[in-house]
Amino acid sequence: MANEYAYIKKQDKKVFEAITGEEKREAEGLELIPSENYVSRAVREANGSIFTNKYSEGYPGKRYYGGQKYTDVIENIAIERACKLFGAKFANVQPHSGAPANIAVYFALLQPGDTVLGMDLSHGGHLTHGHPVTYMAKIFRFVRYKMKNPETGEIDYKALRETAIKEKPKIILAGFSAYSRELDYKKFVDIARELGAISMMDAAHIAGLIAGKAVKNPLDYGFDIMTTTTHKTLRGPRGGMILVRESEEIAKAIDKSIFPGFQGGPHMHILAAKAVCFGEAMKPAFKKYAKQILKNAKAMEEVFRKHKIRMLGGGTSNHLILADVYGSLGVSGREAERALDEIGLTLNMNAIADDPRKPMDPSGIRFGTPAITTRGFKEKECREVAEIMIEALKNKDNSKKKKELHARVRKLSKKFPIPDKFV
Ligand SMILES: *Cc1c(COP(=O)(O)O)cnc(C)c1O
């Protein structure tokens, strides 16, 4: 890796070894966690840039410290690109990550005790949508909707509307981290408008697919707010962002909520990396990338279907698959995660809808194609990975077989090194 870590190497052997160890791990294995990706060298350069030195509390043109000539340039570029990329009028690019972005929205628009209607965690929702273990659940009231039928993934919109009428949520929240189908955005927005609620989409997982026009853009259907991470399918630095489609009043409340309400100074080096990432996402090559993510997920779906493995939602319309490996193969999610890890495939165990097993050892695994697509995998390689996965699960106690499969994973990884640039 050239001289990238020359100073750390001299100064801090232990940290240097961990970094190079991780570099090797990422290069030799295959990343199937659907919320992870490999960023470009340009994004990493911005991420590691001198802007980490700078305090810039406030917003462009309205800072609480001097010396903001270049920070303003960076933040304005990031905002302008974000708005253009997602068709929003306002963007706050300062959230430190996806969770703080959601929290800042709640505090911008709600009083303690107010109600949010969101997707049930066990049906694909996210912890930050009011799971009882989170602090937000102590402050606001979260009520839930679910899928009507886990075999098709369709949301029970009728029950959603009835719950909304009964519970009077101030925010109706769409979005997920373990759901493989596309939502009917219009239905969410219609129900929110009918009942005078604010509609919010958490696009953390699919922002890159939206930016690359591989899936629908929720903002086109009238969502008031869209939050996202920037490090998942969008392929940028670890961070968050809040987009507001049209309302200046909401945008102002959100800016105040992020700072001074919730965060201190923005991480300007991350904002620089976000700007670079948005620039990459505007290029035609990114559209191709986003579309290939979907094609690759479909290719894996076909293999799982051929082997009669149950998939929640019956398959995938996005970048991820949730497979009921316990129900189909008698291998628990935890066992599957471990067996695949041993052959160089990284993914995570996941609860499935109405899971008969416990969260710490659920029935499912969740995996996706954003990272391997970045490595250049096409349908053929994705089918091979799916075949390897299933063979490994069927032979999880056969170490000779697993050695053989590990060698196949290594060969694929070698053939598709992590690229330095995409545009
Ligand atoms: C990943 C994710 C988040 C949280 O993002 P962090 O950056 O980990 O805080 C929020 N919402 C959804 C739907 C997610 O998938």
XYZ file of C-alpha atoms and ligand atoms in Angstrom:
438
model
C 0.000 0.000 0.000
C 2.578 2.508 -1.127
C 3.528 4.983 1.592
C 0.026 5.564 2.828
C 0.823 4.677 6.421
C 4.500 5.623 6.518
C 4.173 7.805 9.615
C 1.990 5.430 11.611
C 4.360 2.617 10.753
C 7.293 4.459 12.267
C 5.435 5.863 15.227
C 2.870 3.315 16.324
C 3.519 -0.301 15.400
C 0.436 -1.693 17.132
C -2.042 0.535 15.339
C -0.149 0.077 12.090
C -0.442 -3.691 12.374
C -4.180 -3.500 13.016
C -4.677 -1.268 9.994
C -2.669 -3.478 7.691
C -4.383 -6.528 9.157
C -7.766 -5.036 8.293
C -6.510 -4.151 4.834
C -5.565 -7.773 4.261
C -8.858 -9.037 5.693
C -10.845 -6.798 3.361
C -8.729 -7.748 0.363
C -8.791 -11.514 0.877
C -12.411 -11.981 1.911
C -15.678 -10.940 0.352
C -17.909 -8.388 2.019
C -21.557 -9.364 1.891
C -22.871 -7.152 4.690
C -25.422 -5.051 2.787
C -24.654 -1.893 4.775
C -20.935 -1.940 3.952
C -18.969 -0.865 0.934
C -15.469 0.040 -0.288
C -14.867 3.751 -0.800
C -12.653 5.258 -3.454
C -9.162 6.498 -2.732
C -10.417 10.035 -3.408
C -13.017 9.691 -0.640
C -10.346 8.361 1.701
C -7.990 11.191 0.866
C -10.656 13.756 1.752
C -11.537 11.729 4.845
C -7.925 11.819 5.986
C -7.405 15.444 5.038
C -6.259 18.458 7.014
C -9.854 19.553 7.623
C -9.865 17.310 10.681
C -8.011 20.178 12.391
C -10.758 22.713 11.954
C -13.637 23.796 14.170
C -16.590 25.212 12.259
C -19.648 25.265 14.515
C -22.566 26.830 12.698
C -23.330 26.842 8.995
C -21.676 28.409 5.912
C -21.506 32.170 6.355
C -22.724 31.863 9.983
C -19.904 30.282 11.992
C -18.814 30.738 15.569
C -15.068 30.524 14.785
C -12.779 32.357 12.387
C -10.824 30.868 9.490
C -13.781 29.461 7.561
C -12.766 30.405 4.033
C -12.329 26.802 2.902
C -14.777 25.026 5.210
C -17.565 27.105 3.694
C -16.462 26.049 0.224
C -16.590 22.394 1.250
C -19.949 22.502 3.010
C -21.588 24.491 0.218
C -20.367 22.008 -2.402
C -21.672 19.108 -0.322
C -25.088 20.755 0.158
C -25.426 21.739 -3.483
C -24.516 18.274 -4.751
C -26.761 16.525 -2.217
C -29.772 18.632 -3.224
C -29.139 18.019 -6.907
C -28.543 14.296 -6.467
C -31.786 13.662 -4.570
C -34.035 16.434 -5.864
C -34.322 18.175 -2.503
C -34.480 21.883 -1.797
C -32.523 21.709 1.478
C -29.818 19.469 2.862
C -28.074 19.276 6.204
C -24.819 17.412 5.664
C -23.521 17.671 9.241
C -25.060 14.621 10.990
C -22.245 12.490 12.357
C -24.048 9.331 11.252
C -27.437 7.845 10.429
C -28.641 7.484 14.010
C -27.904 11.118 14.967
C -29.651 12.244 11.750
C -32.841 10.464 12.802
C -32.609 11.701 16.379
C -32.155 15.284 15.206
C -35.299 15.011 13.071
C -37.326 13.703 16.017
C -36.198 16.567 18.230
C -36.745 19.131 15.490
C -40.396 18.196 15.016
C -41.656 16.500 18.157
C -42.315 17.260 21.800
C -41.551 14.587 24.395
C -44.405 12.087 24.421
C -45.348 12.672 20.774
C -45.944 9.662 18.565
C -44.010 8.241 15.609
C -45.387 5.435 13.451
C -42.566 3.285 12.065
C -41.800 -0.178 10.708
C -41.461 -2.975 13.246
C -37.816 -3.927 13.797
C -38.546 -7.625 13.356
C -40.154 -6.834 9.999
C -37.149 -4.914 8.705
C -37.185 -1.575 10.562
C -34.171 -0.048 12.276
C -33.179 0.350 15.948
C -33.389 4.138 15.589
C -37.065 3.833 14.686
C -37.873 3.524 18.357
C -36.715 0.116 19.511
C -37.327 -0.154 23.287
C -33.560 -0.381 24.006
C -32.948 3.124 22.581
C -33.111 6.371 24.557
C -35.494 7.781 21.964
C -38.082 5.218 23.042
C -37.974 6.735 26.544
C -38.728 10.196 25.166
C -41.118 9.665 22.275
C -43.889 7.156 21.718
C -43.268 4.719 18.902
C -46.008 2.615 17.380
C -45.535 0.087 14.600
C -46.721 -1.283 11.342
C -45.746 -4.635 9.834
C -45.800 -6.628 6.638
C -49.129 -8.095 5.646
C -47.440 -11.161 4.298
C -43.750 -11.987 4.891
C -43.813 -14.221 1.793
C -44.409 -11.249 -0.524
C -43.075 -8.468 1.694
C -46.113 -6.313 1.085
C -46.749 -3.840 3.892
C -50.169 -3.921 5.495
C -51.143 -0.424 4.366
C -54.709 -0.819 5.569
C -53.547 -1.591 9.108
C -50.977 1.196 8.828
C -53.720 3.717 8.055
C -55.965 2.393 10.805
C -53.111 2.594 13.331
C -52.340 6.118 12.173
C -55.978 7.193 12.614
C -56.024 5.693 16.109
C -52.587 6.766 17.354
C -52.309 10.203 15.678
C -48.567 10.108 14.953
C -46.836 13.404 14.201
C -44.342 11.541 11.995
C -45.027 8.592 9.717
C -41.701 6.936 9.105
C -40.840 4.669 6.187
C -37.499 2.950 5.695
C -35.694 -0.167 6.754
C -32.454 -2.026 7.119
C -33.594 -5.602 6.597
C -36.324 -5.443 3.993
C -35.841 -6.560 0.425
C -38.756 -4.993 -1.427
C -39.677 -1.520 -2.580
C -42.215 0.399 -0.492
C -45.342 1.980 -1.943
C -44.203 5.532 -1.215
C -47.377 7.152 -2.461
C -49.455 5.261 0.106
C -47.259 6.547 2.966
C -47.450 10.112 1.747
C -51.210 9.949 1.114
C -51.891 8.648 4.619
C -49.590 11.257 6.179
C -51.268 14.070 4.234
C -54.749 12.803 5.015
C -53.958 12.877 8.729
C -51.748 15.961 8.847
C -48.599 14.028 9.799
C -45.085 14.668 8.513
C -43.784 11.950 6.194
C -40.203 10.844 6.724
C -38.192 8.300 4.751
C -35.067 6.738 6.227
C -33.138 5.785 3.081
C -29.927 4.796 4.899
C -29.654 1.480 3.062
C -30.795 2.485 -0.396
C -29.528 6.057 -0.837
C -27.005 4.910 -3.441
C -29.677 3.018 -5.349
C -31.833 6.151 -5.322
C -28.957 8.396 -6.394
C -28.111 5.952 -9.190
C -31.760 5.839 -10.259
C -31.928 2.068 -9.862
C -34.963 2.426 -7.575
C -37.633 5.094 -7.083
C -36.824 8.308 -5.271
C -39.135 8.700 -2.248
C -38.853 12.490 -2.512
C -40.493 12.297 -5.969
C -43.539 10.864 -4.199
C -43.794 13.780 -1.836
C -42.003 12.709 1.341
C -41.299 15.789 3.456
C -37.974 14.529 4.817
C -35.420 11.917 3.863
C -32.593 10.897 6.174
C -29.706 8.710 5.125
C -26.254 7.465 5.880
C -23.524 8.226 3.378
C -21.437 5.076 3.875
C -23.736 2.304 2.686
C -24.839 2.019 -0.951
C -23.886 5.667 -1.468
C -20.252 4.585 -1.068
C -19.010 7.572 0.892
C -17.450 8.240 4.314
C -19.186 7.132 7.527
C -21.754 9.829 8.102
C -25.350 10.965 7.881
C -27.446 13.528 6.057
C -30.936 15.008 6.211
C -32.742 16.126 3.059
C -35.852 18.279 3.086
C -37.918 18.206 -0.091
C -39.505 21.617 0.053
C -40.444 23.092 3.425
C -38.142 25.877 4.562
C -39.788 25.781 7.971
C -38.858 22.110 8.440
C -35.354 22.713 7.076
C -34.768 25.552 9.554
C -36.010 23.445 12.472
C -33.686 20.614 11.421
C -30.644 22.896 11.099
C -31.283 24.214 14.611
C -31.810 20.705 15.886
C -28.457 19.446 14.523
C -26.633 22.533 15.793
C -26.814 23.824 18.467
C -29.538 21.404 19.600
C -27.710 18.125 19.356
C -24.206 18.178 17.894
C -21.197 20.429 18.298
C -18.828 21.212 15.463
C -19.242 19.391 12.149
C -16.558 16.905 11.143
C -15.276 18.937 8.253
C -12.943 16.240 6.902
C -15.976 13.954 6.645
C -17.949 16.711 4.939
C -15.115 16.984 2.406
C -15.356 13.238 1.819
C -19.153 13.494 1.500
C -18.684 16.178 -1.166
C -16.316 13.894 -3.092
C -18.698 10.939 -2.738
C -21.667 12.991 -4.007
C -19.511 14.085 -6.936
C -18.820 10.440 -7.757
C -22.508 9.545 -7.406
C -23.412 12.164 -10.027
C -21.311 10.455 -12.692
C -22.833 8.070 -15.263
C -20.592 5.280 -13.939
C -22.453 5.411 -10.646
C -25.787 4.768 -12.373
C -24.289 1.670 -13.918
C -22.981 0.620 -10.522
C -26.376 1.052 -8.840
C -28.162 -0.946 -11.527
C -25.566 -3.712 -11.331
C -26.114 -3.999 -7.559
C -29.733 -4.945 -8.271
C -28.867 -7.346 -11.088
C -26.332 -9.033 -8.851
C -28.808 -9.411 -5.991
C -31.288 -10.960 -8.448
C -28.616 -13.411 -9.601
C -28.074 -14.529 -5.996
C -31.822 -14.737 -5.456
C -32.137 -17.159 -8.401
C -29.595 -19.515 -6.854
C -31.294 -19.408 -3.454
C -34.636 -20.089 -5.105
C -33.190 -23.004 -7.099
C -32.032 -24.534 -3.819
C -35.469 -23.917 -2.285
C -34.220 -21.656 0.469
C -36.932 -19.437 1.872
C -36.342 -15.730 1.366
C -38.330 -13.146 3.274
C -40.417 -11.081 0.897
C -40.073 -13.959 -1.552
C -36.855 -12.519 -3.010
C -35.410 -9.090 -3.603
C -36.094 -5.833 -5.434
C -33.076 -4.064 -3.975
C -29.527 -4.859 -2.846
C -30.228 -7.339 -0.051
C -31.634 -10.760 0.689
C -32.919 -12.037 4.001
C -32.818 -15.834 3.996
C -34.467 -18.157 6.497
C -31.534 -20.566 6.780
C -32.916 -22.220 9.908
C -36.290 -22.915 8.360
C -34.772 -24.177 5.110
C -31.509 -25.863 6.114
C -31.743 -26.319 9.881
C -28.693 -24.055 10.341
C -29.237 -21.144 12.749
C -28.333 -17.591 11.798
C -25.401 -17.563 14.186
C -24.066 -20.896 12.946
C -24.430 -19.704 9.364
C -22.628 -16.430 10.071
C -19.736 -18.346 11.641
C -19.507 -21.037 8.965
C -19.401 -18.432 6.205
C -16.926 -16.276 8.077
C -14.605 -19.273 8.194
C -14.507 -19.392 4.413
C -13.951 -15.646 3.962
C -17.543 -14.500 3.456
C -18.647 -11.763 5.835
C -22.343 -11.251 6.529
C -24.642 -11.044 9.524
C -27.253 -13.169 11.253
C -30.639 -11.498 11.297
C -34.040 -12.049 12.840
C -36.786 -12.816 10.361
C -40.415 -11.664 10.654
C -42.075 -13.376 13.612
C -38.870 -15.283 14.271
C -39.413 -18.398 16.392
C -35.777 -18.129 17.601
C -34.060 -15.632 19.932
C -32.416 -12.380 18.669
C -28.938 -13.586 19.694
C -29.312 -16.684 17.530
C -32.078 -15.963 15.041
C -33.326 -17.935 12.028
C -31.952 -15.759 9.285
C -28.956 -14.276 7.566
C -28.888 -10.966 5.747
C -26.529 -10.349 2.866
C -26.212 -8.039 -0.086
C -24.302 -7.014 -3.168
C -23.160 -3.347 -2.788
C -19.567 -4.167 -1.826
C -18.922 -7.076 -4.196
C -20.412 -5.021 -7.018
C -17.877 -2.298 -6.213
C -15.205 -4.973 -6.676
C -16.495 -5.579 -10.183
C -18.585 -8.695 -9.648
C -21.221 -9.361 -12.285
C -24.077 -11.894 -12.251
C -21.795 -14.850 -12.981
C -19.557 -14.261 -9.966
C -22.566 -13.538 -7.760
C -24.142 -16.840 -8.718
C -20.891 -18.539 -7.796
C -20.809 -16.810 -4.400
C -24.400 -17.910 -3.741
C -23.536 -21.501 -4.671
C -20.508 -21.377 -2.369
C -22.639 -20.036 0.485
C -25.224 -22.768 0.197
C -22.637 -25.501 -0.137
C -20.863 -24.205 2.954
C -24.091 -24.172 4.954
C -24.928 -27.694 3.901
C -21.407 -28.818 4.861
C -20.806 -26.631 7.881
C -19.162 -29.462 9.842
C -17.044 -30.765 6.990
C -13.690 -29.030 7.303
C -12.237 -30.530 4.119
C -15.132 -29.201 2.086
C -14.881 -25.814 3.776
C -11.181 -25.581 2.945
C -12.028 -26.153 -0.678
C -14.736 -23.473 -0.598
C -12.408 -21.028 1.158
C -9.912 -21.493 -1.655
C -12.620 -20.626 -4.180
C -13.453 -17.446 -2.235
C -9.764 -16.478 -2.139
C -9.473 -17.019 -5.860
C -12.467 -14.772 -6.547
C -11.115 -12.097 -4.196
C -7.757 -12.177 -5.915
C -9.324 -11.866 -9.316
C -11.313 -8.798 -8.224
C -9.086 -6.599 -6.063
C -10.628 -3.641 -4.242
C -10.424 -0.806 -6.776
C -8.917 2.607 -6.038
C -11.253 4.605 -8.227
C -14.594 4.292 -9.914
C -14.938 7.422 -12.059
C -27.676 2.017 9.132
C -28.987 2.642 9.434
C -29.097 3.707 10.336
C -27.989 4.135 11.281
O -26.873 4.541 10.745
P -25.518 4.681 11.628
O -24.655 5.428 10.694
O -25.087 3.314 11.951
O -25.866 5.473 12.851
C -30.327 4.327 10.469
N -31.392 3.892 9.781
C -31.337 2.855 8.937
C -32.555 2.434 8.213
C -30.144 2.175 8.740
O -30.098 1.136 7.919
